[in-house]
Amino acid sequence: LVLALAINLQNRFYAMGCGASAPVKPLDSAVVPDSPKAIKVYQNQTKLVGSSADLQLVLERPLVDTETALFDVIQNLVMDYRCRLQAPDTFHFIEQSLVGVTLGNCIFVGHVKTDLDSIGGALGAAALFGGTAARSEDGLNGEIAFALEFAELDAPQHFDALPGGGDVDPTTGRYKQVCLVDHNEEKQMTPKLRDCSDRRERIVGLIDHHAVSEAFCTEKSLFVDVRPWGSMSTIVAHTFLREAIPIPKSIARILLCAILSDTLDLRSVTTTQADKLMVGVLAILGEVKSAQEIHDLASNMFRAKTQWILNQGIREMVRGDQKDFTASGWRLGIAVLEVTYPDEVLLKVDEIARELRELKIDKGQGDPDKELNFAFCFIVDVTQQKSDLVLCSIADFELARVAFPDGKLKAETADAQNLQHGGALVMQVGNLVSRKSQFAPALLKALNAGFTLSHLEENSMAQMISELSAGQIEDLVQSVLSGPPDPVQNT
């Protein structure tokens, strides 16, 4: 079997133009579960690439033009994938036999503060490995609801409602094993799993695209697939192709939506070539017929999310997609609102600032030493790929001006009396859109570099708000130097 696999792999490399000398004559077809048809497709029909350099060249091109070489590569990949579905070769036989059984019958569950990637990834992974998808929270945002309707899928059940999920299975008296998707930090786990005494034994898999937490550990070795790609769903789609497992149209569509969501329609700085490639493949398998339809789908998803956000109360707007971080003894929270019409959200910045102040206190759960030192809310314009930062205190402003030295206060919100009366300042931070790759790293870098709070000097303030009038600058500086704002009463 090992010899058969080696022969098969060498033939595959030869067929893809990857430098092998000549194809090796395979063993008798009755012995080797090989696929000459798939190899013939590589040699005579698809001509995927001539070399790895050629592949890199076409991957550097955008997907927006359906006439580009990248789109041709995607079509050829799909053709080859469909051929291999008809006659899986030795490689896929072994891959499925050894890997597939590891996660069979698991519960695949994403993180709290549920987003589309954690739902789409759970559904896709469950279909891929033969398990059960679960969600970690009851409420799902408008983007998720739109994507599920587009894919004609029902939302997965809540983790707690599944037998063996939140509680032991009454028929077996045991908990079910779990594969985490799109997260690995303890604080992001669904509560009943996080608090389960058998958690480290139950977790047998991790599929993620985030950095692995220092605290993440299990009782036994586990299946891990962590890749530096823009979406966890890209990893799932890639595995479907690698193992030659059929992707149902509904699963192709939900994975497509999840990748578009996490990469902001392939425009986020976190987007990789793998994301672009999988979007094209999934679009074909999901019967999304053109690049324009892909972008229209993303726009409709973002619009649905924006409308959902606007229909929520301010509390949910701030806390719905919010994560906490620590650095050098400081504690900060970062909330993100991804919208297509930021002006409608910017009308509510004073209310957002008041909620950020309450968030700082609430995070302490009655212990002032555990309250957040800083709380930020970034309003991301997914259409223009730029962001505004809502600041709720002078302390937040001091950190923001260090973390984002090119940021400028918006003139219409830069009245310092806003902070004195519980309002907000708004800083334009330019073409930054990603919490994972841009917002959090910049803030954490500033804190780890020895940041300290101090009174603001007039000249530093003037640099930040050079577009303001002299009178506005004077008012702002005077109010800052007069002391901290009055405490805001919880209502």
PDB file of N, CA and C in Angstrom, residues 10-106:
ATOM      1  N   GLN A  10       4.131  10.301  -7.161  1.00  0.00           N
ATOM      2  CA  GLN A  10       5.095  10.700  -8.171  1.00  0.00           C
ATOM      3  C   GLN A  10       4.388  10.988  -9.495  1.00  0.00           C
ATOM      4  N   ASN A  11       3.415  10.188  -9.823  1.00  0.00           N
ATOM      5  CA  ASN A  11       2.650  10.438 -11.041  1.00  0.00           C
ATOM      6  C   ASN A  11       1.886  11.758 -10.956  1.00  0.00           C
ATOM      7  N   ARG A  12       1.371  12.051  -9.774  1.00  0.00           N
ATOM      8  CA  ARG A  12       0.637  13.313  -9.594  1.00  0.00           C
ATOM      9  C   ARG A  12       1.572  14.507  -9.774  1.00  0.00           C
ATOM     10  N   PHE A  13       2.780  14.429  -9.206  1.00  0.00           N
ATOM     11  CA  PHE A  13       3.734  15.520  -9.362  1.00  0.00           C
ATOM     12  C   PHE A  13       4.107  15.701 -10.830  1.00  0.00           C
ATOM     13  N   TYR A  14       4.317  14.580 -11.520  1.00  0.00           N
ATOM     14  CA  TYR A  14       4.655  14.660 -12.940  1.00  0.00           C
ATOM     15  C   TYR A  14       3.519  15.316 -13.725  1.00  0.00           C
ATOM     16  N   ALA A  15       2.313  14.899 -13.430  1.00  0.00           N
ATOM     17  CA  ALA A  15       1.157  15.411 -14.169  1.00  0.00           C
ATOM     18  C   ALA A  15       0.954  16.893 -13.942  1.00  0.00           C
ATOM     19  N   MET A  16       1.319  17.404 -12.757  1.00  0.00           N
ATOM     20  CA  MET A  16       1.131  18.818 -12.453  1.00  0.00           C
ATOM     21  C   MET A  16       2.331  19.660 -12.866  1.00  0.00           C
ATOM     22  N   GLY A  17       3.328  19.032 -13.485  1.00  0.00           N
ATOM     23  CA  GLY A  17       4.486  19.806 -13.914  1.00  0.00           C
ATOM     24  C   GLY A  17       5.354  20.263 -12.781  1.00  0.00           C
ATOM     25  N   CYS A  18       5.469  19.455 -11.711  1.00  0.00           N
ATOM     26  CA  CYS A  18       6.183  19.881 -10.513  1.00  0.00           C
ATOM     27  C   CYS A  18       7.601  19.330 -10.449  1.00  0.00           C
ATOM     28  N   GLY A  19       8.112  18.829 -11.531  1.00  0.00           N
ATOM     29  CA  GLY A  19       9.527  18.524 -11.539  1.00  0.00           C
ATOM     30  C   GLY A  19       9.907  17.057 -11.461  1.00  0.00           C
ATOM     31  N   ALA A  20       8.984  16.128 -11.292  1.00  0.00           N
ATOM     32  CA  ALA A  20       9.340  14.702 -11.286  1.00  0.00           C
ATOM     33  C   ALA A  20       9.814  14.311 -12.685  1.00  0.00           C
ATOM     34  N   SER A  21      10.631  13.308 -12.764  1.00  0.00           N
ATOM     35  CA  SER A  21      11.252  12.963 -14.037  1.00  0.00           C
ATOM     36  C   SER A  21      10.244  12.398 -15.024  1.00  0.00           C
ATOM     37  N   ALA A  22       9.789  11.193 -14.802  1.00  0.00           N
ATOM     38  CA  ALA A  22       8.852  10.553 -15.724  1.00  0.00           C
ATOM     39  C   ALA A  22       7.864   9.729 -14.914  1.00  0.00           C
ATOM     40  N   PRO A  23       6.663   9.543 -15.448  1.00  0.00           N
ATOM     41  CA  PRO A  23       5.680   8.774 -14.683  1.00  0.00           C
ATOM     42  C   PRO A  23       6.122   7.335 -14.497  1.00  0.00           C
ATOM     43  N   VAL A  24       5.910   6.835 -13.294  1.00  0.00           N
ATOM     44  CA  VAL A  24       6.238   5.449 -12.984  1.00  0.00           C
ATOM     45  C   VAL A  24       5.052   4.576 -13.352  1.00  0.00           C
ATOM     46  N   LYS A  25       5.320   3.464 -13.963  1.00  0.00           N
ATOM     47  CA  LYS A  25       4.249   2.548 -14.312  1.00  0.00           C
ATOM     48  C   LYS A  25       3.576   2.047 -13.036  1.00  0.00           C
ATOM     49  N   PRO A  26       2.268   2.238 -12.913  1.00  0.00           N
ATOM     50  CA  PRO A  26       1.593   1.841 -11.679  1.00  0.00           C
ATOM     51  C   PRO A  26       1.498   0.333 -11.552  1.00  0.00           C
ATOM     52  N   LEU A  27       1.231  -0.106 -10.332  1.00  0.00           N
ATOM     53  CA  LEU A  27       0.969  -1.510 -10.104  1.00  0.00           C
ATOM     54  C   LEU A  27      -0.347  -1.897 -10.751  1.00  0.00           C
ATOM     55  N   ASP A  28      -0.626  -3.163 -10.748  1.00  0.00           N
ATOM     56  CA  ASP A  28      -1.868  -3.649 -11.348  1.00  0.00           C
ATOM     57  C   ASP A  28      -3.063  -2.896 -10.768  1.00  0.00           C
ATOM     58  N   SER A  29      -3.951  -2.432 -11.635  1.00  0.00           N
ATOM     59  CA  SER A  29      -5.085  -1.621 -11.186  1.00  0.00           C
ATOM     60  C   SER A  29      -6.006  -2.379 -10.254  1.00  0.00           C
ATOM     61  N   ALA A  30      -5.976  -3.683 -10.302  1.00  0.00           N
ATOM     62  CA  ALA A  30      -6.816  -4.443  -9.386  1.00  0.00           C
ATOM     63  C   ALA A  30      -6.293  -4.374  -7.963  1.00  0.00           C
ATOM     64  N   VAL A  31      -4.991  -4.041  -7.827  1.00  0.00           N
ATOM     65  CA  VAL A  31      -4.386  -3.973  -6.499  1.00  0.00           C
ATOM     66  C   VAL A  31      -4.404  -2.549  -5.957  1.00  0.00           C
ATOM     67  N   VAL A  32      -4.168  -1.585  -6.862  1.00  0.00           N
ATOM     68  CA  VAL A  32      -4.034  -0.200  -6.436  1.00  0.00           C
ATOM     69  C   VAL A  32      -5.331   0.567  -6.722  1.00  0.00           C
ATOM     70  N   PRO A  33      -5.951   1.162  -5.727  1.00  0.00           N
ATOM     71  CA  PRO A  33      -7.151   1.973  -5.957  1.00  0.00           C
ATOM     72  C   PRO A  33      -6.764   3.329  -6.518  1.00  0.00           C
ATOM     73  N   ASP A  34      -6.231   3.320  -7.762  1.00  0.00           N
ATOM     74  CA  ASP A  34      -5.691   4.543  -8.354  1.00  0.00           C
ATOM     75  C   ASP A  34      -6.710   5.131  -9.333  1.00  0.00           C
ATOM     76  N   SER A  35      -6.354   6.296  -9.916  1.00  0.00           N
ATOM     77  CA  SER A  35      -7.266   6.968 -10.829  1.00  0.00           C
ATOM     78  C   SER A  35      -6.526   7.453 -12.066  1.00  0.00           C
ATOM     79  N   PRO A  36      -6.298   6.588 -13.039  1.00  0.00           N
ATOM     80  CA  PRO A  36      -5.661   7.027 -14.285  1.00  0.00           C
ATOM     81  C   PRO A  36      -6.447   8.149 -14.949  1.00  0.00           C
ATOM     82  N   LYS A  37      -7.759   8.117 -14.767  1.00  0.00           N
ATOM     83  CA  LYS A  37      -8.591   9.144 -15.389  1.00  0.00           C
ATOM     84  C   LYS A  37      -8.233  10.520 -14.842  1.00  0.00           C
ATOM     85  N   ALA A  38      -8.021  10.591 -13.518  1.00  0.00           N
ATOM     86  CA  ALA A  38      -7.680  11.876 -12.918  1.00  0.00           C
ATOM     87  C   ALA A  38      -6.333  12.372 -13.417  1.00  0.00           C
ATOM     88  N   ILE A  39      -5.373  11.436 -13.537  1.00  0.00           N
ATOM     89  CA  ILE A  39      -4.058  11.825 -14.034  1.00  0.00           C
ATOM     90  C   ILE A  39      -4.157  12.290 -15.484  1.00  0.00           C
ATOM     91  N   LYS A  40      -4.965  11.616 -16.272  1.00  0.00           N
ATOM     92  CA  LYS A  40      -5.142  12.017 -17.671  1.00  0.00           C
ATOM     93  C   LYS A  40      -5.729  13.417 -17.762  1.00  0.00           C
ATOM     94  N   VAL A  41      -6.640  13.706 -16.854  1.00  0.00           N
ATOM     95  CA  VAL A  41      -7.209  15.056 -16.835  1.00  0.00           C
ATOM     96  C   VAL A  41      -6.114  16.082 -16.596  1.00  0.00           C
ATOM     97  N   TYR A  42      -5.239  15.782 -15.627  1.00  0.00           N
ATOM     98  CA  TYR A  42      -4.118  16.686 -15.369  1.00  0.00           C
ATOM     99  C   TYR A  42      -3.255  16.867 -16.611  1.00  0.00           C
ATOM    100  N   GLN A  43      -2.949  15.747 -17.320  1.00  0.00           N
ATOM    101  CA  GLN A  43      -1.994  15.794 -18.416  1.00  0.00           C
ATOM    102  C   GLN A  43      -2.570  16.423 -19.682  1.00  0.00           C
ATOM    103  N   ASN A  44      -3.797  16.036 -20.014  1.00  0.00           N
ATOM    104  CA  ASN A  44      -4.313  16.358 -21.343  1.00  0.00           C
ATOM    105  C   ASN A  44      -5.413  17.409 -21.380  1.00  0.00           C
ATOM    106  N   GLN A  45      -6.068  17.649 -20.258  1.00  0.00           N
ATOM    107  CA  GLN A  45      -7.214  18.552 -20.312  1.00  0.00           C
ATOM    108  C   GLN A  45      -6.979  19.842 -19.538  1.00  0.00           C
ATOM    109  N   THR A  46      -6.764  19.752 -18.227  1.00  0.00           N
ATOM    110  CA  THR A  46      -6.728  20.976 -17.437  1.00  0.00           C
ATOM    111  C   THR A  46      -5.450  21.764 -17.606  1.00  0.00           C
ATOM    112  N   LYS A  47      -4.270  21.036 -17.664  1.00  0.00           N
ATOM    113  CA  LYS A  47      -2.993  21.727 -17.736  1.00  0.00           C
ATOM    114  C   LYS A  47      -2.963  22.838 -16.693  1.00  0.00           C
ATOM    115  N   LEU A  48      -3.136  22.430 -15.453  1.00  0.00           N
ATOM    116  CA  LEU A  48      -3.326  23.368 -14.358  1.00  0.00           C
ATOM    117  C   LEU A  48      -2.256  24.446 -14.316  1.00  0.00           C
ATOM    118  N   VAL A  49      -0.997  24.037 -14.202  1.00  0.00           N
ATOM    119  CA  VAL A  49       0.109  24.986 -14.234  1.00  0.00           C
ATOM    120  C   VAL A  49       1.311  24.301 -14.831  1.00  0.00           C
ATOM    121  N   GLY A  50       2.239  25.103 -15.351  1.00  0.00           N
ATOM    122  CA  GLY A  50       3.460  24.534 -15.867  1.00  0.00           C
ATOM    123  C   GLY A  50       4.527  24.424 -14.809  1.00  0.00           C
ATOM    124  N   SER A  51       4.462  25.286 -13.802  1.00  0.00           N
ATOM    125  CA  SER A  51       5.438  25.265 -12.723  1.00  0.00           C
ATOM    126  C   SER A  51       4.858  25.992 -11.538  1.00  0.00           C
ATOM    127  N   SER A  52       5.542  25.873 -10.401  1.00  0.00           N
ATOM    128  CA  SER A  52       5.065  26.587  -9.220  1.00  0.00           C
ATOM    129  C   SER A  52       5.128  28.092  -9.436  1.00  0.00           C
ATOM    130  N   ALA A  53       6.077  28.558 -10.242  1.00  0.00           N
ATOM    131  CA  ALA A  53       6.166  29.990 -10.528  1.00  0.00           C
ATOM    132  C   ALA A  53       4.943  30.464 -11.308  1.00  0.00           C
ATOM    133  N   ASP A  54       4.472  29.619 -12.255  1.00  0.00           N
ATOM    134  CA  ASP A  54       3.270  29.969 -13.003  1.00  0.00           C
ATOM    135  C   ASP A  54       2.068  30.083 -12.069  1.00  0.00           C
ATOM    136  N   LEU A  55       1.968  29.162 -11.128  1.00  0.00           N
ATOM    137  CA  LEU A  55       0.842  29.199 -10.192  1.00  0.00           C
ATOM    138  C   LEU A  55       0.887  30.472  -9.369  1.00  0.00           C
ATOM    139  N   GLN A  56       2.067  30.851  -8.893  1.00  0.00           N
ATOM    140  CA  GLN A  56       2.178  32.077  -8.110  1.00  0.00           C
ATOM    141  C   GLN A  56       1.769  33.286  -8.939  1.00  0.00           C
ATOM    142  N   LEU A  57       2.130  33.276 -10.222  1.00  0.00           N
ATOM    143  CA  LEU A  57       1.806  34.400 -11.094  1.00  0.00           C
ATOM    144  C   LEU A  57       0.301  34.588 -11.225  1.00  0.00           C
ATOM    145  N   VAL A  58      -0.423  33.493 -11.460  1.00  0.00           N
ATOM    146  CA  VAL A  58      -1.858  33.639 -11.665  1.00  0.00           C
ATOM    147  C   VAL A  58      -2.569  33.931 -10.355  1.00  0.00           C
ATOM    148  N   LEU A  59      -2.025  33.447  -9.234  1.00  0.00           N
ATOM    149  CA  LEU A  59      -2.677  33.709  -7.954  1.00  0.00           C
ATOM    150  C   LEU A  59      -2.560  35.163  -7.537  1.00  0.00           C
ATOM    151  N   GLU A  60      -1.585  35.890  -8.102  1.00  0.00           N
ATOM    152  CA  GLU A  60      -1.415  37.291  -7.753  1.00  0.00           C
ATOM    153  C   GLU A  60      -2.444  38.175  -8.449  1.00  0.00           C
ATOM    154  N   ARG A  61      -3.183  37.617  -9.375  1.00  0.00           N
ATOM    155  CA  ARG A  61      -4.180  38.411 -10.087  1.00  0.00           C
ATOM    156  C   ARG A  61      -5.507  38.414  -9.328  1.00  0.00           C
ATOM    157  N   PRO A  62      -6.271  39.489  -9.427  1.00  0.00           N
ATOM    158  CA  PRO A  62      -7.540  39.552  -8.707  1.00  0.00           C
ATOM    159  C   PRO A  62      -8.595  38.675  -9.348  1.00  0.00           C
ATOM    160  N   LEU A  63      -9.638  38.368  -8.561  1.00  0.00           N
ATOM    161  CA  LEU A  63     -10.709  37.519  -9.051  1.00  0.00           C
ATOM    162  C   LEU A  63     -11.788  38.307  -9.786  1.00  0.00           C
ATOM    163  N   VAL A  64     -11.744  39.620  -9.703  1.00  0.00           N
ATOM    164  CA  VAL A  64     -12.858  40.415 -10.212  1.00  0.00           C
ATOM    165  C   VAL A  64     -13.036  40.294 -11.715  1.00  0.00           C
ATOM    166  N   ASP A  65     -11.990  39.985 -12.455  1.00  0.00           N
ATOM    167  CA  ASP A  65     -12.077  39.844 -13.905  1.00  0.00           C
ATOM    168  C   ASP A  65     -12.183  38.363 -14.254  1.00  0.00           C
ATOM    169  N   THR A  66     -13.342  37.959 -14.774  1.00  0.00           N
ATOM    170  CA  THR A  66     -13.557  36.538 -15.055  1.00  0.00           C
ATOM    171  C   THR A  66     -12.694  36.032 -16.199  1.00  0.00           C
ATOM    172  N   GLU A  67     -11.997  36.937 -16.902  1.00  0.00           N
ATOM    173  CA  GLU A  67     -11.144  36.515 -18.008  1.00  0.00           C
ATOM    174  C   GLU A  67      -9.706  36.254 -17.567  1.00  0.00           C
ATOM    175  N   THR A  68      -9.401  36.489 -16.310  1.00  0.00           N
ATOM    176  CA  THR A  68      -8.022  36.328 -15.851  1.00  0.00           C
ATOM    177  C   THR A  68      -7.641  34.862 -15.789  1.00  0.00           C
ATOM    178  N   ALA A  69      -6.334  34.636 -15.729  1.00  0.00           N
ATOM    179  CA  ALA A  69      -5.830  33.270 -15.638  1.00  0.00           C
ATOM    180  C   ALA A  69      -6.289  32.604 -14.352  1.00  0.00           C
ATOM    181  N   LEU A  70      -6.468  33.399 -13.285  1.00  0.00           N
ATOM    182  CA  LEU A  70      -6.901  32.815 -12.027  1.00  0.00           C
ATOM    183  C   LEU A  70      -8.247  32.129 -12.176  1.00  0.00           C
ATOM    184  N   PHE A  71      -9.148  32.757 -12.888  1.00  0.00           N
ATOM    185  CA  PHE A  71     -10.463  32.144 -13.058  1.00  0.00           C
ATOM    186  C   PHE A  71     -10.353  30.855 -13.870  1.00  0.00           C
ATOM    187  N   ASP A  72      -9.444  30.842 -14.842  1.00  0.00           N
ATOM    188  CA  ASP A  72      -9.224  29.606 -15.600  1.00  0.00           C
ATOM    189  C   ASP A  72      -8.688  28.507 -14.692  1.00  0.00           C
ATOM    190  N   VAL A  73      -7.773  28.866 -13.813  1.00  0.00           N
ATOM    191  CA  VAL A  73      -7.225  27.888 -12.877  1.00  0.00           C
ATOM    192  C   VAL A  73      -8.340  27.325 -12.000  1.00  0.00           C
ATOM    193  N   ILE A  74      -9.214  28.200 -11.534  1.00  0.00           N
ATOM    194  CA  ILE A  74     -10.317  27.759 -10.672  1.00  0.00           C
ATOM    195  C   ILE A  74     -11.211  26.772 -11.413  1.00  0.00           C
ATOM    196  N   GLN A  75     -11.558  27.098 -12.656  1.00  0.00           N
ATOM    197  CA  GLN A  75     -12.398  26.193 -13.433  1.00  0.00           C
ATOM    198  C   GLN A  75     -11.719  24.842 -13.632  1.00  0.00           C
ATOM    199  N   ASN A  76     -10.419  24.854 -13.874  1.00  0.00           N
ATOM    200  CA  ASN A  76      -9.682  23.608 -14.046  1.00  0.00           C
ATOM    201  C   ASN A  76      -9.626  22.805 -12.753  1.00  0.00           C
ATOM    202  N   LEU A  77      -9.475  23.501 -11.629  1.00  0.00           N
ATOM    203  CA  LEU A  77      -9.491  22.822 -10.343  1.00  0.00           C
ATOM    204  C   LEU A  77     -10.818  22.112 -10.107  1.00  0.00           C
ATOM    205  N   VAL A  78     -11.903  22.792 -10.434  1.00  0.00           N
ATOM    206  CA  VAL A  78     -13.226  22.196 -10.249  1.00  0.00           C
ATOM    207  C   VAL A  78     -13.399  20.990 -11.160  1.00  0.00           C
ATOM    208  N   MET A  79     -12.916  21.105 -12.396  1.00  0.00           N
ATOM    209  CA  MET A  79     -13.015  19.985 -13.331  1.00  0.00           C
ATOM    210  C   MET A  79     -12.251  18.777 -12.788  1.00  0.00           C
ATOM    211  N   ASP A  80     -11.056  19.042 -12.316  1.00  0.00           N
ATOM    212  CA  ASP A  80     -10.242  17.952 -11.773  1.00  0.00           C
ATOM    213  C   ASP A  80     -10.892  17.357 -10.523  1.00  0.00           C
ATOM    214  N   TYR A  81     -11.409  18.219  -9.662  1.00  0.00           N
ATOM    215  CA  TYR A  81     -12.075  17.758  -8.434  1.00  0.00           C
ATOM    216  C   TYR A  81     -13.250  16.852  -8.769  1.00  0.00           C
ATOM    217  N   ARG A  82     -14.037  17.226  -9.754  1.00  0.00           N
ATOM    218  CA  ARG A  82     -15.190  16.408 -10.130  1.00  0.00           C
ATOM    219  C   ARG A  82     -14.753  15.066 -10.711  1.00  0.00           C
ATOM    220  N   CYS A  83     -13.637  15.073 -11.442  1.00  0.00           N
ATOM    221  CA  CYS A  83     -13.118  13.809 -11.966  1.00  0.00           C
ATOM    222  C   CYS A  83     -12.667  12.900 -10.831  1.00  0.00           C
ATOM    223  N   ARG A  84     -11.995  13.473  -9.854  1.00  0.00           N
ATOM    224  CA  ARG A  84     -11.499  12.663  -8.742  1.00  0.00           C
ATOM    225  C   ARG A  84     -12.633  12.138  -7.862  1.00  0.00           C
ATOM    226  N   LEU A  85     -13.761  12.830  -7.857  1.00  0.00           N
ATOM    227  CA  LEU A  85     -14.911  12.319  -7.123  1.00  0.00           C
ATOM    228  C   LEU A  85     -15.401  11.006  -7.722  1.00  0.00           C
ATOM    229  N   GLN A  86     -15.245  10.882  -9.051  1.00  0.00           N
ATOM    230  CA  GLN A  86     -15.706   9.678  -9.731  1.00  0.00           C
ATOM    231  C   GLN A  86     -14.759   8.502  -9.506  1.00  0.00           C
ATOM    232  N   ALA A  87     -13.473   8.797  -9.294  1.00  0.00           N
ATOM    233  CA  ALA A  87     -12.496   7.716  -9.129  1.00  0.00           C
ATOM    234  C   ALA A  87     -11.387   8.162  -8.187  1.00  0.00           C
ATOM    235  N   PRO A  88     -11.662   8.158  -6.894  1.00  0.00           N
ATOM    236  CA  PRO A  88     -10.651   8.576  -5.913  1.00  0.00           C
ATOM    237  C   PRO A  88      -9.390   7.728  -6.043  1.00  0.00           C
ATOM    238  N   ASP A  89      -8.235   8.363  -5.924  1.00  0.00           N
ATOM    239  CA  ASP A  89      -6.984   7.631  -6.053  1.00  0.00           C
ATOM    240  C   ASP A  89      -6.461   7.213  -4.684  1.00  0.00           C
ATOM    241  N   THR A  90      -5.276   6.615  -4.693  1.00  0.00           N
ATOM    242  CA  THR A  90      -4.700   6.079  -3.459  1.00  0.00           C
ATOM    243  C   THR A  90      -4.545   7.148  -2.388  1.00  0.00           C
ATOM    244  N   PHE A  91      -4.076   8.306  -2.792  1.00  0.00           N
ATOM    245  CA  PHE A  91      -3.832   9.375  -1.836  1.00  0.00           C
ATOM    246  C   PHE A  91      -5.107   9.721  -1.065  1.00  0.00           C
ATOM    247  N   HIS A  92      -6.201   9.884  -1.770  1.00  0.00           N
ATOM    248  CA  HIS A  92      -7.450  10.276  -1.125  1.00  0.00           C
ATOM    249  C   HIS A  92      -8.049   9.128  -0.317  1.00  0.00           C
ATOM    250  N   PHE A  93      -7.813   7.918  -0.793  1.00  0.00           N
ATOM    251  CA  PHE A  93      -8.260   6.751  -0.039  1.00  0.00           C
ATOM    252  C   PHE A  93      -7.605   6.721   1.341  1.00  0.00           C
ATOM    253  N   ILE A  94      -6.291   6.927   1.375  1.00  0.00           N
ATOM    254  CA  ILE A  94      -5.576   6.896   2.645  1.00  0.00           C
ATOM    255  C   ILE A  94      -5.927   8.118   3.492  1.00  0.00           C
ATOM    256  N   GLU A  95      -6.025   9.276   2.870  1.00  0.00           N
ATOM    257  CA  GLU A  95      -6.367  10.500   3.613  1.00  0.00           C
ATOM    258  C   GLU A  95      -7.697  10.345   4.343  1.00  0.00           C
ATOM    259  N   GLN A  96      -8.697   9.853   3.638  1.00  0.00           N
ATOM    260  CA  GLN A  96     -10.006   9.683   4.259  1.00  0.00           C
ATOM    261  C   GLN A  96      -9.990   8.582   5.318  1.00  0.00           C
ATOM    262  N   SER A  97      -9.250   7.521   5.056  1.00  0.00           N
ATOM    263  CA  SER A  97      -9.221   6.392   5.989  1.00  0.00           C
ATOM    264  C   SER A  97      -8.561   6.771   7.308  1.00  0.00           C
ATOM    265  N   LEU A  98      -7.491   7.577   7.251  1.00  0.00           N
ATOM    266  CA  LEU A  98      -6.733   7.882   8.452  1.00  0.00           C
ATOM    267  C   LEU A  98      -7.214   9.143   9.155  1.00  0.00           C
ATOM    268  N   VAL A  99      -7.612  10.154   8.392  1.00  0.00           N
ATOM    269  CA  VAL A  99      -7.986  11.441   8.980  1.00  0.00           C
ATOM    270  C   VAL A  99      -9.472  11.506   9.287  1.00  0.00           C
ATOM    271  N   GLY A 100     -10.285  10.999   8.362  1.00  0.00           N
ATOM    272  CA  GLY A 100     -11.725  11.138   8.515  1.00  0.00           C
ATOM    273  C   GLY A 100     -12.282  10.533   9.785  1.00  0.00           C
ATOM    274  N   VAL A 101     -11.686   9.409  10.219  1.00  0.00           N
ATOM    275  CA  VAL A 101     -12.231   8.730  11.392  1.00  0.00           C
ATOM    276  C   VAL A 101     -11.942   9.482  12.680  1.00  0.00           C
ATOM    277  N   THR A 102     -10.966  10.387  12.658  1.00  0.00           N
ATOM    278  CA  THR A 102     -10.563  11.078  13.882  1.00  0.00           C
ATOM    279  C   THR A 102     -11.684  11.934  14.450  1.00  0.00           C
ATOM    280  N   LEU A 103     -12.418  12.605  13.584  1.00  0.00           N
ATOM    281  CA  LEU A 103     -13.424  13.557  14.038  1.00  0.00           C
ATOM    282  C   LEU A 103     -14.850  13.100  13.782  1.00  0.00           C
ATOM    283  N   GLY A 104     -15.022  11.861  13.357  1.00  0.00           N
ATOM    284  CA  GLY A 104     -16.373  11.351  13.137  1.00  0.00           C
ATOM    285  C   GLY A 104     -17.200  11.392  14.413  1.00  0.00           C
ATOM    286  N   ASN A 105     -18.459  11.824  14.288  1.00  0.00           N
ATOM    287  CA  ASN A 105     -19.420  11.884  15.402  1.00  0.00           C
ATOM    288  C   ASN A 105     -19.109  12.973  16.425  1.00  0.00           C
ATOM    289  N   CYS A 106     -18.166  13.871  16.120  1.00  0.00           N
ATOM    290  CA  CYS A 106     -17.894  14.992  17.021  1.00  0.00           C
ATOM    291  C   CYS A 106     -18.982  16.063  16.904  1.00  0.00           C
TER     292      CYS A 106
END
